[in-house]
Coordinates of N, CA and C in Angstrom, one line a residue:
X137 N 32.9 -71.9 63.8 CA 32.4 -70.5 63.8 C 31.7 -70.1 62.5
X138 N 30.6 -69.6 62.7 CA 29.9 -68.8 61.8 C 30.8 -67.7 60.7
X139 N 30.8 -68.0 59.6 CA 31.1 -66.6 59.0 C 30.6 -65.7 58.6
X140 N 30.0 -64.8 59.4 CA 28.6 -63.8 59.6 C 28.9 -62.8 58.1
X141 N 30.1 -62.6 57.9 CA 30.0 -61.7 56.7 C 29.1 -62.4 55.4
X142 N 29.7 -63.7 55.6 CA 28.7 -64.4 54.3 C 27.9 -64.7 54.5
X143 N 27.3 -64.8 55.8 CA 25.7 -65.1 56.2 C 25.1 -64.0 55.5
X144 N 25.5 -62.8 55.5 CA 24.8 -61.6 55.6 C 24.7 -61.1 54.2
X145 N 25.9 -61.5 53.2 CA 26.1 -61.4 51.7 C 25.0 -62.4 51.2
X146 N 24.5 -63.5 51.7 CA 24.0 -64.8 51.0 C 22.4 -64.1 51.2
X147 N 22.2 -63.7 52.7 CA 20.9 -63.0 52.6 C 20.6 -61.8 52.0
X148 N 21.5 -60.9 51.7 CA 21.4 -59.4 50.8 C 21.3 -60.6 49.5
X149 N 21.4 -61.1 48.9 CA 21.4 -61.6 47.4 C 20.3 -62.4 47.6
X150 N 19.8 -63.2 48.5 CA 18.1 -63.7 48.9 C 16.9 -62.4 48.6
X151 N 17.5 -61.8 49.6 CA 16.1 -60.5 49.8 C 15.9 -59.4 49.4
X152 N 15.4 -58.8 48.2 CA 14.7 -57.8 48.0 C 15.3 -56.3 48.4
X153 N 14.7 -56.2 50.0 CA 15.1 -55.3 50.7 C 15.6 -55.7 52.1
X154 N 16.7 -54.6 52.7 CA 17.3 -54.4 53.5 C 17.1 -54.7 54.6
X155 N 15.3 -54.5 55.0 CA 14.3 -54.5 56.5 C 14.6 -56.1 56.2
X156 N 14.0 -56.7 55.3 CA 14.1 -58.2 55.6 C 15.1 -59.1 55.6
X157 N 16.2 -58.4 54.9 CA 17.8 -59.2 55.8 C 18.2 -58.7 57.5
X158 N 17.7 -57.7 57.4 CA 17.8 -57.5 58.7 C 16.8 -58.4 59.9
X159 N 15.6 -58.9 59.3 CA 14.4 -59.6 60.0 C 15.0 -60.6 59.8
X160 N 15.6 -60.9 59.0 CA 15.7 -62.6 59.1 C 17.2 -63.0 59.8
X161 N 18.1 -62.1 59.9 CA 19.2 -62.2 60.8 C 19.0 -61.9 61.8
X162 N 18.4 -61.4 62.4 CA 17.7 -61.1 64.2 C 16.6 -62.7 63.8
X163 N 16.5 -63.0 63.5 CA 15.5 -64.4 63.5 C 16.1 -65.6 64.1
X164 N 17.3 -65.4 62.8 CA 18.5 -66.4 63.6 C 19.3 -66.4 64.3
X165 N 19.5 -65.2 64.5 CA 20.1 -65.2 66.3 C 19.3 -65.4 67.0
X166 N 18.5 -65.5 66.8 CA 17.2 -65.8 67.6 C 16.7 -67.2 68.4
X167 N 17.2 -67.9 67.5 CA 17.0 -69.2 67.2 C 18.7 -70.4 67.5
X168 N 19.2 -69.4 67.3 CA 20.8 -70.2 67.4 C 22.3 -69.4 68.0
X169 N 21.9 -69.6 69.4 CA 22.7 -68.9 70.5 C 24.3 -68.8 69.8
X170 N 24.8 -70.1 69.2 CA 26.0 -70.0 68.5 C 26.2 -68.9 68.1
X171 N 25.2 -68.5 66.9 CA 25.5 -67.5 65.6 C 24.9 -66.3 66.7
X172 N 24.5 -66.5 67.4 CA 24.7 -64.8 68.2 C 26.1 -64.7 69.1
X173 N 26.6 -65.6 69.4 CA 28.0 -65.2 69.9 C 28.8 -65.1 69.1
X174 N 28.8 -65.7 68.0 CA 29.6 -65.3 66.8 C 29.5 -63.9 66.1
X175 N 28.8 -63.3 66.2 CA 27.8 -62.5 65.5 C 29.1 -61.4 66.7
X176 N 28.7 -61.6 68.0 CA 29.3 -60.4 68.8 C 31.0 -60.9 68.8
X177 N 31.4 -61.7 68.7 CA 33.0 -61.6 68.0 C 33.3 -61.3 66.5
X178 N 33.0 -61.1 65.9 CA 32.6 -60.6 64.5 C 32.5 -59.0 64.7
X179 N 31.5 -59.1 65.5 CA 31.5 -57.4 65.8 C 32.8 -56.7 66.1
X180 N 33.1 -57.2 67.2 CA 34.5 -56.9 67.6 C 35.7 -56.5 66.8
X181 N 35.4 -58.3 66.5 CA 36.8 -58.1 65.2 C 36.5 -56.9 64.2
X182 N 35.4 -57.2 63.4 CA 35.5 -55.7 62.6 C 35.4 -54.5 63.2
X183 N 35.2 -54.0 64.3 CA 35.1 -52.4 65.1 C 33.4 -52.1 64.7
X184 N 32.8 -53.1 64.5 CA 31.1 -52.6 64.7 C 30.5 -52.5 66.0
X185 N 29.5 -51.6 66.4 CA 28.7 -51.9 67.2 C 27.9 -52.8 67.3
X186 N 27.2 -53.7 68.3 CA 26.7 -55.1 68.7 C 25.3 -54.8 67.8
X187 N 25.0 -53.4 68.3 CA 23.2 -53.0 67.9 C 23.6 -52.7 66.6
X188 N 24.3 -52.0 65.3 CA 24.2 -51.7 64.7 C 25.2 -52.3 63.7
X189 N 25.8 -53.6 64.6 CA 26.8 -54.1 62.9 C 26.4 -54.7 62.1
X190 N 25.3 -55.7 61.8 CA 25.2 -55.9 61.0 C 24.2 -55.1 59.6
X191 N 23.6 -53.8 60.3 CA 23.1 -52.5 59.5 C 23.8 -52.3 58.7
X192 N 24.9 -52.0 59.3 CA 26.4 -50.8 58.9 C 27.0 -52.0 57.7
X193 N 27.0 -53.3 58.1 CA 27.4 -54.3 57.1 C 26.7 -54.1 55.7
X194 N 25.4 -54.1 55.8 CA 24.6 -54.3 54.8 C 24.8 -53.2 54.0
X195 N 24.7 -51.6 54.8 CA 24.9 -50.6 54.2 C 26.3 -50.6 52.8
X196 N 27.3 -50.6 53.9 CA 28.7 -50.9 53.3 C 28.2 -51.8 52.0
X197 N 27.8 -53.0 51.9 CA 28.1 -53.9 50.8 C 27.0 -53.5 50.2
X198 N 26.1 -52.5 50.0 CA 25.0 -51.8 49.2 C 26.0 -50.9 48.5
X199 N 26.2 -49.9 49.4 CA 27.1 -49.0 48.8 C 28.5 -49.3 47.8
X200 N 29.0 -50.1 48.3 CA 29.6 -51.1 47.3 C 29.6 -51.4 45.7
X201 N 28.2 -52.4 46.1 CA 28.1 -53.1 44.6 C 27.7 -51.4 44.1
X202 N 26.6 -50.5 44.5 CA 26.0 -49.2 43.6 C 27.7 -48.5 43.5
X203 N 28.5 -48.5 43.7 CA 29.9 -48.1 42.9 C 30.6 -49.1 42.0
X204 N 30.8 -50.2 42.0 CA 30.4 -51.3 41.3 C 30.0 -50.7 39.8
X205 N 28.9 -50.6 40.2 CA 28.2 -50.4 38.5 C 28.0 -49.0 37.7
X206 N 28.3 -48.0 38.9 CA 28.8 -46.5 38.5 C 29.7 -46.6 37.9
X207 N 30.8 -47.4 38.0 CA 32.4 -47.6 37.5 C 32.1 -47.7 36.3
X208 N 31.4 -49.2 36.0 CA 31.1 -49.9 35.1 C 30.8 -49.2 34.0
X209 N 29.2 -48.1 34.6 CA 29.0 -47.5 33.7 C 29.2 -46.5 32.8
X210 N 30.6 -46.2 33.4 CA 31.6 -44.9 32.9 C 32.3 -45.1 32.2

């Protein structure tokens, strides 16, 4: 089984911006029926929606690290 949380951390630390972790995760679901059923048990297990969990993922671990470094900076 896929571990989509770290798929999706390894691409936020690849890409720039947001749109293109999101392009390149719809790519490979795209491409690899596995990591799209995984993807929809993953959803599950964490209480995401199918359309919008891995958004809400990315959002969360954005929002994150920017408290992260507010801390830091205090």
């Amino acid at each position: 089984m896929n571990d989509i949380s770290e798929i999706l951390r390894t691409l936020l630390d690849q890409f720039a911006r947001t749109s293109e972790v999101e392009q390149e995760f719809a790519s490979m679901m795209n491409n690899d029926p596995q990591l799209k059923e995984d993807y929809s048990v993953w959803c599950d297990d964490m209480g995401y929606d199918i359309k919008t969990g891995y958004q809400d993922f990315i959002d969360e671990q954005l929002q994150d690290r920017d408290e992260f470094w507010e801390d830091l900076n205090e």
